[in-house]
Short mmCIF file of C-alpha atoms and ligand atoms in Angstrom, two decimals:
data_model
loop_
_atom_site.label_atom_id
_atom_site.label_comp_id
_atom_site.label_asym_id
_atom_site.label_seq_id
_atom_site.Cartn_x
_atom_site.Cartn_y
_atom_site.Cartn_z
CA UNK A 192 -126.92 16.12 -30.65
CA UNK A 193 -125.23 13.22 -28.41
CA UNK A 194 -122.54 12.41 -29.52
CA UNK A 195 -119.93 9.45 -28.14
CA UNK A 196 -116.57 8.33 -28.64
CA UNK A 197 -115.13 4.33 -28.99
CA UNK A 198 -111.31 4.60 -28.15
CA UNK A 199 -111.55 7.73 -26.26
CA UNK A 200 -108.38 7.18 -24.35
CA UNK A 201 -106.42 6.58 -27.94
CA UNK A 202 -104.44 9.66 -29.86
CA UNK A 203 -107.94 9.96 -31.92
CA UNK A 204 -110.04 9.77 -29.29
CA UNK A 205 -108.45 12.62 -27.59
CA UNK A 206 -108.64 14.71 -30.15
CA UNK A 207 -111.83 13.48 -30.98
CA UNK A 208 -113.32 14.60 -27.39
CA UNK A 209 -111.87 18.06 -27.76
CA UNK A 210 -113.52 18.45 -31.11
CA UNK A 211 -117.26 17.68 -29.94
CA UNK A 212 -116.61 19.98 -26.94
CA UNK A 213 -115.95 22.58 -29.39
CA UNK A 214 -118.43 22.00 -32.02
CA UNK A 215 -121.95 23.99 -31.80
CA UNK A 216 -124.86 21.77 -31.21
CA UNK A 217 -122.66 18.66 -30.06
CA UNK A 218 -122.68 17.52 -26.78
CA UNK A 219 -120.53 14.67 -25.28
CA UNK A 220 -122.82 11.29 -24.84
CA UNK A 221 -119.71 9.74 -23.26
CA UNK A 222 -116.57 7.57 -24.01
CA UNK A 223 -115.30 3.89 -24.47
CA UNK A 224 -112.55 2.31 -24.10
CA UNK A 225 -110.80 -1.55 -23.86
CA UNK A 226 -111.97 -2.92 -20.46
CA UNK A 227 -108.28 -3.41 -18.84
CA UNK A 228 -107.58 0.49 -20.24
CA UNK A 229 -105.39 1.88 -17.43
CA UNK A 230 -107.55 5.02 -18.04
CA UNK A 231 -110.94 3.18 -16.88
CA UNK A 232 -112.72 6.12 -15.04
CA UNK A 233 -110.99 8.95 -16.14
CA UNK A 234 -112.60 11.90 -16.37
CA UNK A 235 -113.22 12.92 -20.49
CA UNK A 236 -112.35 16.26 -20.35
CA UNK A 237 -108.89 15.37 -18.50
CA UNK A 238 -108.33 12.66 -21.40
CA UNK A 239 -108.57 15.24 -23.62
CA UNK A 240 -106.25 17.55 -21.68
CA UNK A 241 -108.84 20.13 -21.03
CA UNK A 242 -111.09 21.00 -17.83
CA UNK A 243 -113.11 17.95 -15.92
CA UNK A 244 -116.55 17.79 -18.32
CA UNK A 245 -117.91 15.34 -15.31
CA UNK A 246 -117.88 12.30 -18.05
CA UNK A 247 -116.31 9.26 -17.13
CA UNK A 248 -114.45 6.65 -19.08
CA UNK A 249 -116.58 3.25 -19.60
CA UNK A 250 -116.15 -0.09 -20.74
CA UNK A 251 -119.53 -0.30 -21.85
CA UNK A 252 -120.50 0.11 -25.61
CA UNK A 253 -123.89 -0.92 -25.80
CA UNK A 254 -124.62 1.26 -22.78
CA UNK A 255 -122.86 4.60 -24.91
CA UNK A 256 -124.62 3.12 -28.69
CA UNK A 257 -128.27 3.18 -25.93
CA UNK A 258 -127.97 7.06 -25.09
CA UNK A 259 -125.63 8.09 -28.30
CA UNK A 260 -127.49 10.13 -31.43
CA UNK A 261 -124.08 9.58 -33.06
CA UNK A 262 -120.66 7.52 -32.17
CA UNK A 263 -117.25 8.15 -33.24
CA UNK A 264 -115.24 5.23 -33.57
CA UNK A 265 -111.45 5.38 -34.18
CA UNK A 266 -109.93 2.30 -32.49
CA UNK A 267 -108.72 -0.98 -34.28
CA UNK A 268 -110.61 -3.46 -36.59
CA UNK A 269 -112.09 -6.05 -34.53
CA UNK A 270 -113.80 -3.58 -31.79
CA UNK A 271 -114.40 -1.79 -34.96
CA UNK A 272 -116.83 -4.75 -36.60
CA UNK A 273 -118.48 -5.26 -32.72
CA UNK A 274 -119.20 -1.69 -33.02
CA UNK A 275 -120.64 -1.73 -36.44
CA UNK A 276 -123.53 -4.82 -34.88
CA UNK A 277 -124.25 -2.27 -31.97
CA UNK A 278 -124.85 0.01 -34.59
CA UNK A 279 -127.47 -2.15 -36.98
CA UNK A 280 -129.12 -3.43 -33.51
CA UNK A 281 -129.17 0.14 -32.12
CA UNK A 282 -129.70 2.20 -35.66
CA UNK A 283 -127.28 4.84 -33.98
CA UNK A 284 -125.05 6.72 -36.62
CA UNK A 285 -121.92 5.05 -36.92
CA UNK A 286 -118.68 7.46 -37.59
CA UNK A 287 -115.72 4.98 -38.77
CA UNK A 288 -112.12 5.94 -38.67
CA UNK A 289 -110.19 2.74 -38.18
CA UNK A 290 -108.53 1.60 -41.14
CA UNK A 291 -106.80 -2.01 -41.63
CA UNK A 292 -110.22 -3.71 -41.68
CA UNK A 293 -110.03 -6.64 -43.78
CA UNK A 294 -113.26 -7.92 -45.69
CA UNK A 295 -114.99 -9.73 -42.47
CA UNK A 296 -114.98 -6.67 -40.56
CA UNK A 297 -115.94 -4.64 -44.09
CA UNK A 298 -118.97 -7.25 -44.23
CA UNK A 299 -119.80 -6.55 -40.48
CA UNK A 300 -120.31 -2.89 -41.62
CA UNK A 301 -122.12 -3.62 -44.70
CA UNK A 302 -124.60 -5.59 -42.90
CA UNK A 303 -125.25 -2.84 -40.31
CA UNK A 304 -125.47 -0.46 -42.76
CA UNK A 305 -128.87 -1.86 -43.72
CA UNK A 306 -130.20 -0.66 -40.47
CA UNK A 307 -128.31 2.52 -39.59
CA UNK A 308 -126.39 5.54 -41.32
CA UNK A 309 -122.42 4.77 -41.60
CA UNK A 310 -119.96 7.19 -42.78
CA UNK A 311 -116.44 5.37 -43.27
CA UNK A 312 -113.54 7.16 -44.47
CA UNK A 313 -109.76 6.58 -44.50
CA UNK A 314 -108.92 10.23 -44.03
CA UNK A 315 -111.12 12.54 -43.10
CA UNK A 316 -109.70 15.67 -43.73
CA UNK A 317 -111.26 18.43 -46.26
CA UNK A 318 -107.72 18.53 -47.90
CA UNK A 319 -107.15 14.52 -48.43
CA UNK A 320 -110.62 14.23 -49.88
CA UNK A 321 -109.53 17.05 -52.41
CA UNK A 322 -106.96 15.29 -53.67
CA UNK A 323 -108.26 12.00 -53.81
CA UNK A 324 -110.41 13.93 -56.79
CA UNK A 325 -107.54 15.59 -58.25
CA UNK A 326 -105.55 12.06 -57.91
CA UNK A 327 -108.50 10.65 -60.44
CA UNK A 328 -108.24 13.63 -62.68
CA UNK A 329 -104.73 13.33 -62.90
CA UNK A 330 -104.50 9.69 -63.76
CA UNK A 331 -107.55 9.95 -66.62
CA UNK A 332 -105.84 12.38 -68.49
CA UNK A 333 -102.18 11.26 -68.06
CA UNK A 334 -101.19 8.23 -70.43
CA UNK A 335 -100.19 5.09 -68.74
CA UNK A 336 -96.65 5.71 -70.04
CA UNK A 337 -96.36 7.85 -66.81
CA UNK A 338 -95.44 5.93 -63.84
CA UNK A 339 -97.96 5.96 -60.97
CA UNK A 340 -96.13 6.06 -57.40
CA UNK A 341 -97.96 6.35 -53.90
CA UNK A 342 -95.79 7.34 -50.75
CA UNK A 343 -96.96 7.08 -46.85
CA UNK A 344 -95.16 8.60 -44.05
CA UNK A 345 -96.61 8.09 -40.61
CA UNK A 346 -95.52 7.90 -36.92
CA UNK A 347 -93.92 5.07 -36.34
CA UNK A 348 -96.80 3.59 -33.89
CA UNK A 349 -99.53 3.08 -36.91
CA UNK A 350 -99.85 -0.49 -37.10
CA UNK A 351 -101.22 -0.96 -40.25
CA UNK A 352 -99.55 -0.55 -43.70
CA UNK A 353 -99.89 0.96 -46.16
CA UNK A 354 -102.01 3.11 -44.42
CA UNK A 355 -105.86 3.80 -45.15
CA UNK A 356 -105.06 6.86 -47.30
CA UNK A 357 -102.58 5.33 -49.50
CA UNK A 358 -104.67 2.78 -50.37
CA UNK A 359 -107.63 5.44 -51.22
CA UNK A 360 -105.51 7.68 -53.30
CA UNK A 361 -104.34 4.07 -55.40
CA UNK A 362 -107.90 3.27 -55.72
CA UNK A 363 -108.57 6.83 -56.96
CA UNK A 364 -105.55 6.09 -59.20
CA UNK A 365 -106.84 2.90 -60.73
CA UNK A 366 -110.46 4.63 -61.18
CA UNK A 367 -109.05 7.17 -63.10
CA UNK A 368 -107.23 4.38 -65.24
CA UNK A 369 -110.24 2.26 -65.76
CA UNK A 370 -108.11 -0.39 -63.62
CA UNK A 371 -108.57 -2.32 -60.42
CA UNK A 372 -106.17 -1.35 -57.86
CA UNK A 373 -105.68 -4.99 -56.62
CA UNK A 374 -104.71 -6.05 -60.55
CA UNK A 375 -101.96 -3.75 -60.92
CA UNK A 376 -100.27 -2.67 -57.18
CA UNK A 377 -97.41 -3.20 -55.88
CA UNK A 378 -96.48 -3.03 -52.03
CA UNK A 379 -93.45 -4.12 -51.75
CA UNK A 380 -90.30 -4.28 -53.98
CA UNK A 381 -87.13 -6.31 -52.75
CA UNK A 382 -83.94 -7.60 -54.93
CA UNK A 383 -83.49 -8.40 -58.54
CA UNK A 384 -87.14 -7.74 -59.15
CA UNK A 385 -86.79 -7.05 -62.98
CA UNK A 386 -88.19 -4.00 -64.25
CA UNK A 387 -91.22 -2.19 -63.76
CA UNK A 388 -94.35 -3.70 -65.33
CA UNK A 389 -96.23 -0.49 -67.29
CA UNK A 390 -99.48 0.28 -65.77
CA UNK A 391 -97.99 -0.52 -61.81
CA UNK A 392 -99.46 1.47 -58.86
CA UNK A 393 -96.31 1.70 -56.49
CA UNK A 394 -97.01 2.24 -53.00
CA UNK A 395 -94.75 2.62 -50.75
CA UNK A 396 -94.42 2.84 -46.74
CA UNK A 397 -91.99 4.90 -44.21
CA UNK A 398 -92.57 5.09 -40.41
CA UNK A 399 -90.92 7.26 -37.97
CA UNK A 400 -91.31 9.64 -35.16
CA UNK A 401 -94.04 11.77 -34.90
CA UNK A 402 -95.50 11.95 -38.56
CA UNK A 403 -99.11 12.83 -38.55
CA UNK A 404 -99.49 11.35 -41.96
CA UNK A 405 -97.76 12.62 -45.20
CA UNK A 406 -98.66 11.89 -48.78
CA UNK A 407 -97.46 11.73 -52.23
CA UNK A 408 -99.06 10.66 -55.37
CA UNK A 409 -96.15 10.87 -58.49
CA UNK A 410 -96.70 10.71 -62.00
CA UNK A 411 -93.37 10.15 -63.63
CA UNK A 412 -93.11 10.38 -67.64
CA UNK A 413 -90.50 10.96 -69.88
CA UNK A 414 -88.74 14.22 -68.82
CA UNK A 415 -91.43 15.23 -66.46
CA UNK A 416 -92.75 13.99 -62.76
CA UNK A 417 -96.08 15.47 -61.40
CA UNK A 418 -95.98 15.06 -57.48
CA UNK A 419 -99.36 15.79 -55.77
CA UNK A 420 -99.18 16.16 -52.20
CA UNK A 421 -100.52 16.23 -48.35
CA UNK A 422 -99.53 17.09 -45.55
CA UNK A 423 -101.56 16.38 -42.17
CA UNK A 424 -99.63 19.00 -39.64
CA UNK A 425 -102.27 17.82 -36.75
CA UNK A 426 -104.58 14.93 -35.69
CA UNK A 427 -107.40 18.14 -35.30
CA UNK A 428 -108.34 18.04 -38.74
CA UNK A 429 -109.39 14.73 -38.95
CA UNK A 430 -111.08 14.93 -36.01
CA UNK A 431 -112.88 17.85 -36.85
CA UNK A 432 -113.92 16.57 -40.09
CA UNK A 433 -115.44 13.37 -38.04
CA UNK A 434 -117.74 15.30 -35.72
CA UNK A 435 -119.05 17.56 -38.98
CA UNK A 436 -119.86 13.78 -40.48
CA UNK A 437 -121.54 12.44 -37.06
CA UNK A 438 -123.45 15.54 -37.32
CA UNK A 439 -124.74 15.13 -41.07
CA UNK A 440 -125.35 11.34 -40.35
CA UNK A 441 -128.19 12.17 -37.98
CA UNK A 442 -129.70 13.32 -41.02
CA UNK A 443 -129.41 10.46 -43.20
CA UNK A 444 -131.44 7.32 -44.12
CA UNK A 445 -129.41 3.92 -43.32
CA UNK A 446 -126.16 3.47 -45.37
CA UNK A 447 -122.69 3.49 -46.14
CA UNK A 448 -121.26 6.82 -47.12
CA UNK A 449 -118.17 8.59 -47.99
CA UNK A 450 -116.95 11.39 -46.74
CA UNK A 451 -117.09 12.69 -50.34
CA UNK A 452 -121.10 12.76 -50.03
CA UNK A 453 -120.54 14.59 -46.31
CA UNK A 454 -118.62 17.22 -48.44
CA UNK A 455 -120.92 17.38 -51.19
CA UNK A 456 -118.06 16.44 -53.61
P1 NAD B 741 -104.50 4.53 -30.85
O1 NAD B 741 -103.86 3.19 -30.68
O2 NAD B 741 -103.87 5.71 -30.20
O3 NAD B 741 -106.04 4.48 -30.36
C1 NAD B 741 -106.89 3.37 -30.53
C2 NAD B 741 -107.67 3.22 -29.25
O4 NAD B 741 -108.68 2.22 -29.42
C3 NAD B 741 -106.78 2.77 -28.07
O5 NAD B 741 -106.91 3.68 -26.98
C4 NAD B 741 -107.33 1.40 -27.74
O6 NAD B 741 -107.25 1.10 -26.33
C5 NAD B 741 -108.78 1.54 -28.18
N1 NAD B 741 -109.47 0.26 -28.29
C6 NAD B 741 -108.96 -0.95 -28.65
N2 NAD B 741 -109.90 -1.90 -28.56
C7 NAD B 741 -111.03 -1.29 -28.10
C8 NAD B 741 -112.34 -1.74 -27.79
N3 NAD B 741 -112.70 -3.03 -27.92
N4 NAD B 741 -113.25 -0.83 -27.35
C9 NAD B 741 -112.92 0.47 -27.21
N5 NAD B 741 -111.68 0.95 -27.48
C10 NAD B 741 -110.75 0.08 -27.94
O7 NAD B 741 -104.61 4.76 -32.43
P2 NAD B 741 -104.94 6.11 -33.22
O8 NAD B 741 -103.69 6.71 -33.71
O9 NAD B 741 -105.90 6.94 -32.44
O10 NAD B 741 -105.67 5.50 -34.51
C11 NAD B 741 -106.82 4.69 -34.38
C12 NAD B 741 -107.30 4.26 -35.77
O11 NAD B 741 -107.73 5.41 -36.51
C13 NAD B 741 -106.20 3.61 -36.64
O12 NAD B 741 -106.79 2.58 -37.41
C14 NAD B 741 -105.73 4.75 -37.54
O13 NAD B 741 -105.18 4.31 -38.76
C15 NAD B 741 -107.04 5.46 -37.77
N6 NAD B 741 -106.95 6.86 -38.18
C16 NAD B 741 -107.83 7.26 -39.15
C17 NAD B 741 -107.87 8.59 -39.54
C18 NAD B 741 -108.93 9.02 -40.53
O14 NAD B 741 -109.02 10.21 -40.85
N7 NAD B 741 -109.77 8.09 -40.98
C19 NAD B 741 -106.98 9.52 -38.97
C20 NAD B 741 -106.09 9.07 -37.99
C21 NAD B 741 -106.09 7.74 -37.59
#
């Protein structure tokens, strides 16, 4: 199975080229990047900080989406919703990472999806997609009288905030309240701001160094907090978990899916 990467010379799409080199029955279709990249011609395998693998960095999507089974794409929003027409022109499986897309570039996707397999995810580790099920659990069986909190630490280069997780694990949260996340979060809390209104999904964002991504979902009640956790130690296992969902998206009929349906959750 072909398999190429959009943003190959990014901190993903590094990763991302190691992880199709490893994986059995992947090959490497080849790898994208921004036209003025400094890295325009680069050798993959280098990119990735392995040996040569004779693949050089392009500027040309449509040319990659042409001779791709499946394409990984981990880059920012707009490239992100040009990718997603490539996709529903070329019917080529479509792997999204990037998260910050508003609802243009959602509607980009949606509208490819009628013409080619997408798998979207804001995380796409095994362990994050665990507990975005345990998150729901939690919050259905907890009364509202216990406080729901979401906390983000990442690196302090991630440009978007709160990140893509975060704002999965609150919309597990609100599903397992029988809530809309947009009715009840809150994102940001500065001065006299009175006190909290009951049924509020907190998040809240830190950035520094070299944070792969941390999370914390807490429930706090009277004379009790419940803290469910996540810790990403390295960028592998979301890259890993990307190539396992280009693989299963050969095998799919045109759609959007989770990476809950990848799992089997
Ligand atoms: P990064 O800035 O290191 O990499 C993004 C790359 O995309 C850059 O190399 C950039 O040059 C490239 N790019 C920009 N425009 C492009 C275009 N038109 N065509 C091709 N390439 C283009 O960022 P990163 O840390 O690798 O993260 C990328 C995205 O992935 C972010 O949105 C981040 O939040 C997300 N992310 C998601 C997961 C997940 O599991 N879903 C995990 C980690 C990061």
């Amino acid at each position: 199975m072909k398999i190429g990467i959009v943003g190959a010379a990014g901190r993903m799409g590094r990763m991302l080229i190691a992880a199709v080199q490893a994986a059995e029955g992947a090959a490497l279709a080849g790898g994208v990047e921004a036209a003025d990249h400094s890295e325009m011609g680069a050798d993959l395998g280098r990119l990735a900080g392995g040996e040569a693998a004779g693949v050089a960095l392009t500027s040309d999507p449509r040319a990659l989406f042409d001779t791709s089974d499946a394409i990984i794409d981990f880059t920012v929003p707009t490239a992100t919703a040009a990718h997603a027409v490539l996709a529903g022109e070329t019917g080529t499986v479509l792997v999204i990472g990037t998260t910050g897309l508003d609802a243009e570039h959602q509607a980009a996707i949606g509208a490819a999806a009628a013409n080619a397999p997408i798998i979207q995810a804001a995380n796409f580790s095994v362990g994050v997609n665990v507990l975005l099920g345990l998150v729901e659990k939690a919050a259905s069986v907890l009364p509202d009288i216990y406080d729901i909190e979401i906390l983000d630490m990442h690196h302090h280069h991630k440009v978007d905030a709160p990140s893509g997780t975060a704002l999965a694990l609150g919309h597990a949260a609100a599903s397992g309240r029988g809530v809309k996340l947009d009715d009840v979060a809150c994102k940001a809390r500065d001065g006299i701001i009175g006190a909290r209104p009951k049924g509020e999904i907190g998040i809240a964002t830190l950035r520094g160094g070299d944070v792969v991504g941390d999370h914390t979902v807490i429930y706090a009640g009277p004379g009790e907090r419940v803290e469910i956790a996540h810790k990403a130690a390295s960028r592998e296992i979301f890259a890993g978990g990307a190539v396992r969902a280009a693989m299963w998206g050969c095998s799919q009929q045109p759609g959007i899916y989770s990476m809950k349906d990848v799992l089997g959750f």
